[in-house]
Amino acid sequence: MTQPVALMIGGADRTAERLAQTFTVHRAGDQEAILAAHGAEIEYLLWQGHGGCDAALMDRMPKLRAISNYGVGYDAIDMDAALARGILVTHTPGVLNDEVANTAVLLLMAVARNFAADERYLRAGRWEAEGSAPLSRSVRGMTVGIVGLGRIGKAAAEKLAVFGIDVVYHGRNPQDVPHRFYPDLVEMARDVDAMISIMPGGAATKHMIGRAVLDALGPEGIFVNIGRGSSVDEPAMIAALQEGRLGWAGLDVFEHEPHVPAALIAMENVTLLPHVGSATVETRNAMGDLAADNLAQFHATGKAITPVPECQ
Ligand code: NAP
Ligand code: 8YV
């Protein structure tokens, strides 16, 4: 029997093997060549990437029925274009909560304790030449404001409590949680020692963290971002760090990935990661399995496991 055709952009061998149990799978090395040869047959798309799944791409696959996003944040997919074409979109919530929350907490710790700068200090021979590295800051007793207390944010809040950290949060709506809610982000930034942003990307959150928020966080404040770079006004953040209006930053995500501004790379008071929040073998396997199973189940039953909210 002829299998339906799926295109996989990004993703791992394991995911391709799982998809191949149901579909004839094309993997984009040369995306243009695959679309030219097979675009008319492709019904399913598994997508890994932080941009570019737009109307023009969808129009190259007129039979496209579903897009499975490898990741929980699906701002790379033009939802208006997908909905207008009747294409179902799925994502991978839940399976990465623990890993990404660990990354958030570890990044906050790394920044507070100066671990990256300390390592550079040691490797440069400065311990031996100049003596002990400068003292850092304890997280015990800190108040940390979480911007976006969703699935990942709640997992992070539990972990932060273990370190003696008080958690407060900002979102659009208050929730039934034992943490103080701030409807006003600037007010929260003013009251906390550190802020962890776990914001989704997209138009609604673009540059919501700008000069007013960062100035309120202040010269002794720490800003950690593991959500999306687009939610931060990056030039405003760089200026705040350079001018000492913001103390420190720990960043896993950037506005124009994989580009990281040279100004950030040059700064000692920032710790930088290449978008590795979920990037362990175990968690990426779980994400890949769910991404593949979403397409297989939709094909078999007409219902996906984890459609995005707009498609529920
Ligand atoms: P989630 O459960 O949907 O949580 C998102 C939270 O953000 C919600 O609590 C929501 O609360 C709040 N929110 C949404 N829009 C907002 C707005 N315009 N203003 C203020 N608050 C807003 O999502 P999640 O699973 O925790 O994932 C969150 C994001 O993390 C993803 O979308 C992705 O961008 C990012 N992420 C990054 C990595 C990484 O590797 N660095 C890995 C996974 C995920 P309200 O509804 O009350 O506003
Ligand atoms: C990415 C993420 O999916 O889930 C998300 O929203 O940002 C990450 O887990 C990962 O970088 C794969 O592209």
Short mmCIF file of C-alpha atoms and ligand atoms in Angstrom, two decimals:
data_model
loop_
_atom_site.label_atom_id
_atom_site.label_comp_id
_atom_site.label_asym_id
_atom_site.label_seq_id
_atom_site.Cartn_x
_atom_site.Cartn_y
_atom_site.Cartn_z
CA MET A 1 0.00 0.00 0.00
CA THR A 2 1.31 3.50 -0.79
CA GLN A 3 2.29 5.44 2.30
CA PRO A 4 1.40 9.11 2.71
CA VAL A 5 4.32 11.48 2.21
CA ALA A 6 5.96 13.51 4.97
CA LEU A 7 8.70 16.12 4.82
CA MET A 8 11.01 16.50 7.77
CA ILE A 9 12.99 19.70 8.20
CA GLY A 10 15.56 19.42 11.00
CA GLY A 11 15.07 16.75 13.66
CA ALA A 12 17.07 13.59 14.42
CA ASP A 13 17.49 10.16 12.82
CA ARG A 14 15.40 8.60 15.57
CA THR A 15 12.47 10.90 14.69
CA ALA A 16 12.84 10.08 10.99
CA GLU A 17 12.76 6.34 11.77
CA ARG A 18 9.64 6.79 13.87
CA LEU A 19 7.95 8.80 11.11
CA ALA A 20 8.93 6.16 8.55
CA GLN A 21 6.69 3.62 10.34
CA THR A 22 3.72 5.55 8.88
CA PHE A 23 5.03 7.79 6.13
CA THR A 24 7.38 7.93 3.19
CA VAL A 25 9.82 10.45 4.60
CA HIS A 26 11.83 13.08 2.74
CA ARG A 27 14.44 14.88 4.78
CA ALA A 28 15.47 18.30 3.66
CA GLY A 29 19.11 18.54 2.89
CA ASP A 30 18.32 20.41 -0.30
CA GLN A 31 14.87 21.75 0.62
CA GLU A 32 14.37 23.36 -2.80
CA ALA A 33 15.09 20.12 -4.67
CA ILE A 34 12.78 18.09 -2.41
CA LEU A 35 9.95 20.60 -2.79
CA ALA A 36 10.42 20.68 -6.56
CA ALA A 37 10.32 16.89 -6.80
CA HIS A 38 7.78 16.02 -4.08
CA GLY A 39 5.98 19.21 -2.95
CA ALA A 40 2.76 18.18 -4.68
CA GLU A 41 2.60 14.89 -2.71
CA ILE A 42 3.57 16.09 0.76
CA GLU A 43 0.71 15.86 3.28
CA TYR A 44 2.63 16.13 6.53
CA LEU A 45 5.48 18.37 7.67
CA LEU A 46 7.70 17.97 10.74
CA TRP A 47 9.38 21.29 11.39
CA GLN A 48 12.39 22.24 13.49
CA GLY A 49 13.52 25.80 13.18
CA HIS A 50 12.99 29.23 14.63
CA GLY A 51 11.48 30.94 11.59
CA GLY A 52 10.50 30.45 7.97
CA CYS A 53 7.47 28.18 8.05
CA ASP A 54 5.42 30.72 6.15
CA ALA A 55 2.63 30.99 3.60
CA ALA A 56 5.05 30.73 0.66
CA LEU A 57 6.43 27.44 1.99
CA MET A 58 2.93 26.06 2.66
CA ASP A 59 1.89 26.96 -0.87
CA ARG A 60 4.65 24.69 -2.21
CA MET A 61 2.76 21.78 -0.59
CA PRO A 62 -0.88 22.12 -1.72
CA LYS A 63 -1.90 18.83 -0.06
CA LEU A 64 -0.39 19.75 3.32
CA ARG A 65 -2.71 18.60 6.15
CA ALA A 66 -0.62 19.01 9.29
CA ILE A 67 2.55 20.66 10.57
CA SER A 68 4.21 19.17 13.62
CA ASN A 69 6.44 21.68 15.36
CA TYR A 70 9.44 20.15 17.13
CA GLY A 71 9.28 22.33 20.24
CA VAL A 72 6.62 23.88 22.45
CA GLY A 73 7.08 27.43 21.13
CA TYR A 74 5.60 27.58 17.64
CA ASP A 75 6.22 31.23 16.76
CA ALA A 76 8.25 30.02 13.74
CA ILE A 77 5.02 28.89 12.11
CA ASP A 78 2.76 31.43 10.44
CA MET A 79 -0.46 30.43 12.20
CA ASP A 80 -2.67 32.74 10.15
CA ALA A 81 -1.40 31.08 6.98
CA ALA A 82 -1.87 27.58 8.42
CA LEU A 83 -5.41 28.28 9.68
CA ALA A 84 -6.39 29.92 6.38
CA ARG A 85 -5.31 26.76 4.56
CA GLY A 86 -7.00 24.37 7.02
CA ILE A 87 -3.64 22.98 8.13
CA LEU A 88 -3.49 21.53 11.65
CA VAL A 89 -0.49 22.58 13.77
CA THR A 90 0.87 20.59 16.71
CA HIS A 91 3.70 21.20 19.20
CA THR A 92 5.52 19.41 22.05
CA PRO A 93 4.36 20.80 25.41
CA GLY A 94 5.09 19.12 28.72
CA VAL A 95 7.86 16.69 27.80
CA LEU A 96 10.48 19.43 28.11
CA ASN A 97 9.23 21.26 31.23
CA ASP A 98 11.70 19.71 33.64
CA GLU A 99 14.73 20.19 31.39
CA VAL A 100 14.01 23.78 30.47
CA ALA A 101 13.17 24.63 34.10
CA ASN A 102 16.53 23.11 35.09
CA THR A 103 18.22 25.31 32.49
CA ALA A 104 16.49 28.39 33.87
CA VAL A 105 17.55 27.66 37.43
CA LEU A 106 21.10 26.69 36.45
CA LEU A 107 21.46 29.84 34.37
CA LEU A 108 20.27 32.02 37.25
CA MET A 109 22.76 30.23 39.53
CA ALA A 110 25.58 30.59 36.99
CA VAL A 111 24.95 34.33 36.71
CA ALA A 112 24.54 34.96 40.45
CA ARG A 113 27.64 32.93 41.30
CA ASN A 114 29.76 34.29 38.36
CA PHE A 115 30.60 30.74 37.26
CA ALA A 116 31.35 31.52 33.61
CA ALA A 117 33.54 34.52 34.49
CA ASP A 118 35.25 32.49 37.23
CA GLU A 119 36.07 29.75 34.75
CA ARG A 120 37.58 32.28 32.35
CA TYR A 121 39.55 33.70 35.31
CA LEU A 122 41.02 30.29 36.13
CA ARG A 123 41.80 29.35 32.51
CA ALA A 124 43.56 32.68 31.98
CA GLY A 125 45.93 31.82 34.85
CA ARG A 126 44.62 34.70 36.94
CA TRP A 127 43.97 32.62 40.09
CA GLU A 128 47.64 31.76 40.30
CA ALA A 129 48.81 35.23 39.22
CA GLU A 130 46.32 37.47 41.03
CA GLY A 131 44.73 35.37 43.80
CA SER A 132 41.11 34.52 44.49
CA ALA A 133 38.38 35.49 42.06
CA PRO A 134 35.96 38.28 43.11
CA LEU A 135 33.07 37.30 45.39
CA SER A 136 29.66 36.60 43.86
CA ARG A 137 26.06 36.78 45.14
CA SER A 138 24.02 34.22 47.07
CA VAL A 139 20.60 33.29 45.68
CA ARG A 140 19.31 32.37 49.14
CA GLY A 141 16.68 34.88 50.19
CA MET A 142 16.29 36.35 46.71
CA THR A 143 12.90 37.22 45.26
CA VAL A 144 12.68 36.05 41.66
CA GLY A 145 9.98 37.29 39.30
CA ILE A 146 8.88 34.79 36.64
CA VAL A 147 7.53 36.37 33.47
CA GLY A 148 5.15 33.68 32.17
CA LEU A 149 4.23 31.21 34.91
CA GLY A 150 3.09 28.49 32.52
CA ARG A 151 4.13 24.83 32.33
CA ILE A 152 7.87 25.56 32.40
CA GLY A 153 7.51 28.49 34.79
CA LYS A 154 5.68 26.37 37.37
CA ALA A 155 8.37 23.68 37.17
CA ALA A 156 11.03 26.36 37.65
CA ALA A 157 9.16 27.88 40.63
CA GLU A 158 9.21 24.50 42.45
CA LYS A 159 12.94 24.15 41.89
CA LEU A 160 13.68 27.73 42.98
CA ALA A 161 11.88 27.14 46.30
CA VAL A 162 14.46 24.47 47.16
CA PHE A 163 17.16 27.17 47.09
CA GLY A 164 15.26 29.43 49.52
CA ILE A 165 14.04 31.74 46.75
CA ASP A 166 10.68 33.52 46.95
CA VAL A 167 8.82 33.47 43.62
CA VAL A 168 6.42 36.09 42.27
CA TYR A 169 5.07 36.27 38.73
CA HIS A 170 3.66 38.32 35.88
CA GLY A 171 1.26 37.16 33.18
CA ARG A 172 -1.96 38.33 31.61
CA ASN A 173 -4.08 36.63 34.27
CA PRO A 174 -3.69 35.73 37.95
CA GLN A 175 -3.58 32.00 38.67
CA ASP A 176 -4.48 29.81 41.64
CA VAL A 177 -0.88 29.50 42.86
CA PRO A 178 0.82 30.44 46.14
CA HIS A 179 2.86 33.23 44.52
CA ARG A 180 2.17 36.97 44.35
CA PHE A 181 0.77 38.08 40.98
CA TYR A 182 1.87 41.38 39.41
CA PRO A 183 -0.38 42.64 36.62
CA ASP A 184 2.26 45.32 36.00
CA LEU A 185 5.63 44.04 34.78
CA VAL A 186 7.56 47.22 35.65
CA GLU A 187 6.23 47.07 39.20
CA MET A 188 7.34 43.45 39.52
CA ALA A 189 10.79 44.26 38.11
CA ARG A 190 11.16 47.02 40.71
CA ASP A 191 10.36 44.59 43.58
CA VAL A 192 12.56 41.60 42.64
CA ASP A 193 16.26 40.69 42.75
CA ALA A 194 16.12 38.68 39.54
CA MET A 195 13.68 38.07 36.73
CA ILE A 196 13.34 34.92 34.62
CA SER A 197 11.47 35.35 31.35
CA ILE A 198 9.77 32.30 29.84
CA MET A 199 7.70 34.26 27.33
CA PRO A 200 6.39 32.74 24.12
CA GLY A 201 7.43 34.58 20.94
CA GLY A 202 5.14 36.31 18.46
CA ALA A 203 3.53 39.71 17.96
CA ALA A 204 1.78 39.79 21.37
CA THR A 205 5.04 39.61 23.33
CA LYS A 206 7.41 41.45 20.98
CA HIS A 207 9.77 43.74 22.94
CA MET A 208 7.54 43.60 26.04
CA ILE A 209 10.77 43.63 28.07
CA GLY A 210 12.33 46.97 27.23
CA ARG A 211 14.09 49.88 28.88
CA ALA A 212 11.39 50.60 31.49
CA VAL A 213 11.39 46.99 32.75
CA LEU A 214 15.18 46.61 32.72
CA ASP A 215 15.75 49.95 34.47
CA ALA A 216 13.25 48.89 37.12
CA LEU A 217 15.21 45.66 37.63
CA GLY A 218 18.19 47.92 38.18
CA PRO A 219 21.98 47.91 38.67
CA GLU A 220 21.84 45.03 41.19
CA GLY A 221 19.28 43.07 39.16
CA ILE A 222 19.74 39.83 37.20
CA PHE A 223 17.79 39.16 34.01
CA VAL A 224 17.51 35.58 32.69
CA ASN A 225 15.81 34.80 29.38
CA ILE A 226 14.94 31.25 28.34
CA GLY A 227 11.69 32.12 26.52
CA ARG A 228 12.13 33.91 23.21
CA GLY A 229 14.60 36.63 22.23
CA SER A 230 11.90 38.55 20.38
CA SER A 231 10.18 39.40 23.68
CA VAL A 232 13.18 41.53 24.67
CA ASP A 233 14.28 44.82 23.14
CA GLU A 234 17.86 43.55 22.64
CA PRO A 235 19.53 46.93 21.91
CA ALA A 236 17.84 48.36 25.03
CA MET A 237 19.10 45.40 27.10
CA ILE A 238 22.65 45.79 25.75
CA ALA A 239 22.64 49.52 26.54
CA ALA A 240 21.32 48.86 30.07
CA LEU A 241 24.07 46.29 30.71
CA GLN A 242 26.79 48.53 29.22
CA GLU A 243 25.69 51.57 31.20
CA GLY A 244 25.29 49.67 34.49
CA ARG A 245 21.53 50.33 34.65
CA LEU A 246 21.08 46.52 34.65
CA GLY A 247 23.46 44.34 36.65
CA TRP A 248 23.74 40.98 34.92
CA ALA A 249 22.06 38.78 32.32
CA GLY A 250 21.88 35.07 31.53
CA LEU A 251 20.60 34.47 28.02
CA ASP A 252 19.68 31.23 26.24
CA VAL A 253 17.70 32.97 23.49
CA PHE A 254 18.33 35.96 21.23
CA GLU A 255 16.41 38.20 18.90
CA HIS A 256 18.07 37.06 15.65
CA GLU A 257 19.35 33.52 16.32
CA PRO A 258 21.92 32.19 15.72
CA HIS A 259 23.37 35.70 15.59
CA VAL A 260 24.49 36.97 18.98
CA PRO A 261 25.49 40.66 19.07
CA ALA A 262 29.24 41.20 19.50
CA ALA A 263 28.48 43.65 22.32
CA LEU A 264 26.98 40.83 24.39
CA ILE A 265 29.88 38.49 23.63
CA ALA A 266 32.31 41.15 24.81
CA MET A 267 30.60 41.67 28.20
CA GLU A 268 31.81 40.05 31.41
CA ASN A 269 28.47 40.49 33.18
CA VAL A 270 26.51 38.19 30.87
CA THR A 271 26.39 34.40 30.57
CA LEU A 272 25.43 33.21 27.10
CA LEU A 273 24.05 29.87 25.90
CA PRO A 274 23.24 28.81 22.31
CA HIS A 275 19.50 28.03 22.82
CA VAL A 276 20.10 24.77 24.69
CA GLY A 277 17.20 24.97 27.16
CA SER A 278 15.81 21.58 26.12
CA ALA A 279 18.95 20.22 24.50
CA THR A 280 19.66 16.92 26.24
CA VAL A 281 19.52 13.59 24.43
CA GLU A 282 16.69 12.39 26.67
CA THR A 283 14.47 15.45 26.30
CA ARG A 284 15.11 15.88 22.58
CA ASN A 285 14.21 12.18 22.10
CA ALA A 286 10.93 12.75 23.94
CA MET A 287 10.21 15.87 21.85
CA GLY A 288 11.04 14.06 18.60
CA ASP A 289 8.86 11.08 19.53
CA LEU A 290 5.90 13.33 20.36
CA ALA A 291 6.42 15.37 17.19
CA ALA A 292 6.37 12.19 15.06
CA ASP A 293 3.46 10.62 16.97
CA ASN A 294 1.36 13.76 16.54
CA LEU A 295 1.48 13.30 12.75
CA ALA A 296 0.96 9.51 12.87
CA GLN A 297 -2.02 9.80 15.21
CA PHE A 298 -3.58 12.62 13.21
CA HIS A 299 -3.19 10.54 10.06
CA ALA A 300 -4.72 7.45 11.72
CA THR A 301 -7.55 9.04 13.72
CA GLY A 302 -8.01 12.65 12.57
CA LYS A 303 -7.02 13.82 16.08
CA ALA A 304 -3.52 14.90 17.10
CA ILE A 305 -2.11 14.34 20.60
CA THR A 306 -1.00 17.92 21.32
CA PRO A 307 -2.46 20.41 18.84
CA VAL A 308 -1.55 24.07 19.49
CA PRO A 309 -4.31 26.02 21.32
CA GLU A 310 -5.54 27.66 18.08
CA CYS A 311 -6.24 24.18 16.62
CA GLN A 312 -7.89 22.60 19.65
P1 NAP B 1 2.88 28.04 28.51
O1 NAP B 1 2.55 26.92 29.44
O2 NAP B 1 1.91 28.40 27.46
O3 NAP B 1 3.22 29.32 29.38
C1 NAP B 1 3.35 30.59 28.84
C2 NAP B 1 3.03 31.62 29.93
O4 NAP B 1 3.22 32.92 29.39
C3 NAP B 1 1.61 31.52 30.43
O5 NAP B 1 1.62 31.38 31.82
C4 NAP B 1 0.96 32.84 30.02
O6 NAP B 1 0.19 33.30 31.13
C5 NAP B 1 2.13 33.76 29.76
N1 NAP B 1 1.89 34.66 28.64
C6 NAP B 1 1.58 34.34 27.37
N2 NAP B 1 1.45 35.43 26.62
C7 NAP B 1 1.66 36.48 27.43
C8 NAP B 1 1.65 37.89 27.25
N3 NAP B 1 1.36 38.43 26.05
N4 NAP B 1 1.93 38.68 28.31
C9 NAP B 1 2.19 38.15 29.51
N5 NAP B 1 2.21 36.81 29.75
C10 NAP B 1 1.95 36.00 28.73
O7 NAP B 1 4.23 27.74 27.74
P2 NAP B 1 5.49 26.89 28.22
O8 NAP B 1 5.31 25.47 27.81
O9 NAP B 1 5.79 27.17 29.63
O10 NAP B 1 6.62 27.54 27.25
C11 NAP B 1 6.84 28.92 27.28
C12 NAP B 1 7.80 29.33 26.20
O11 NAP B 1 9.13 28.98 26.53
C13 NAP B 1 7.59 28.72 24.82
O12 NAP B 1 6.54 29.36 24.11
C14 NAP B 1 8.94 28.90 24.16
O13 NAP B 1 8.97 30.13 23.48
C15 NAP B 1 9.91 28.95 25.34
N6 NAP B 1 10.81 27.77 25.38
C16 NAP B 1 12.16 27.94 25.26
C17 NAP B 1 12.99 26.84 25.33
C18 NAP B 1 14.48 26.97 25.21
O14 NAP B 1 15.12 26.04 24.76
N7 NAP B 1 15.06 28.07 25.62
C19 NAP B 1 12.46 25.55 25.46
C20 NAP B 1 11.09 25.42 25.57
C21 NAP B 1 10.26 26.55 25.54
P3 NAP B 1 -1.15 34.13 30.90
O15 NAP B 1 -2.00 33.30 29.99
O16 NAP B 1 -1.71 34.36 32.25
O17 NAP B 1 -0.71 35.40 30.27
C1 8YV B 2 13.39 24.20 20.58
C2 8YV B 2 12.30 25.54 22.17
O1 8YV B 2 12.29 23.52 20.17
O2 8YV B 2 10.50 24.06 22.62
C3 8YV B 2 10.86 25.21 22.33
O3 8YV B 2 10.05 26.14 22.21
O4 8YV B 2 12.68 26.66 22.08
C4 8YV B 2 13.29 24.47 22.08
O5 8YV B 2 12.99 23.35 22.82
C5 8YV B 2 14.60 23.52 20.21
O6 8YV B 2 15.55 24.54 20.13
C6 8YV B 2 14.49 22.84 18.86
O7 8YV B 2 14.61 23.75 17.83
#
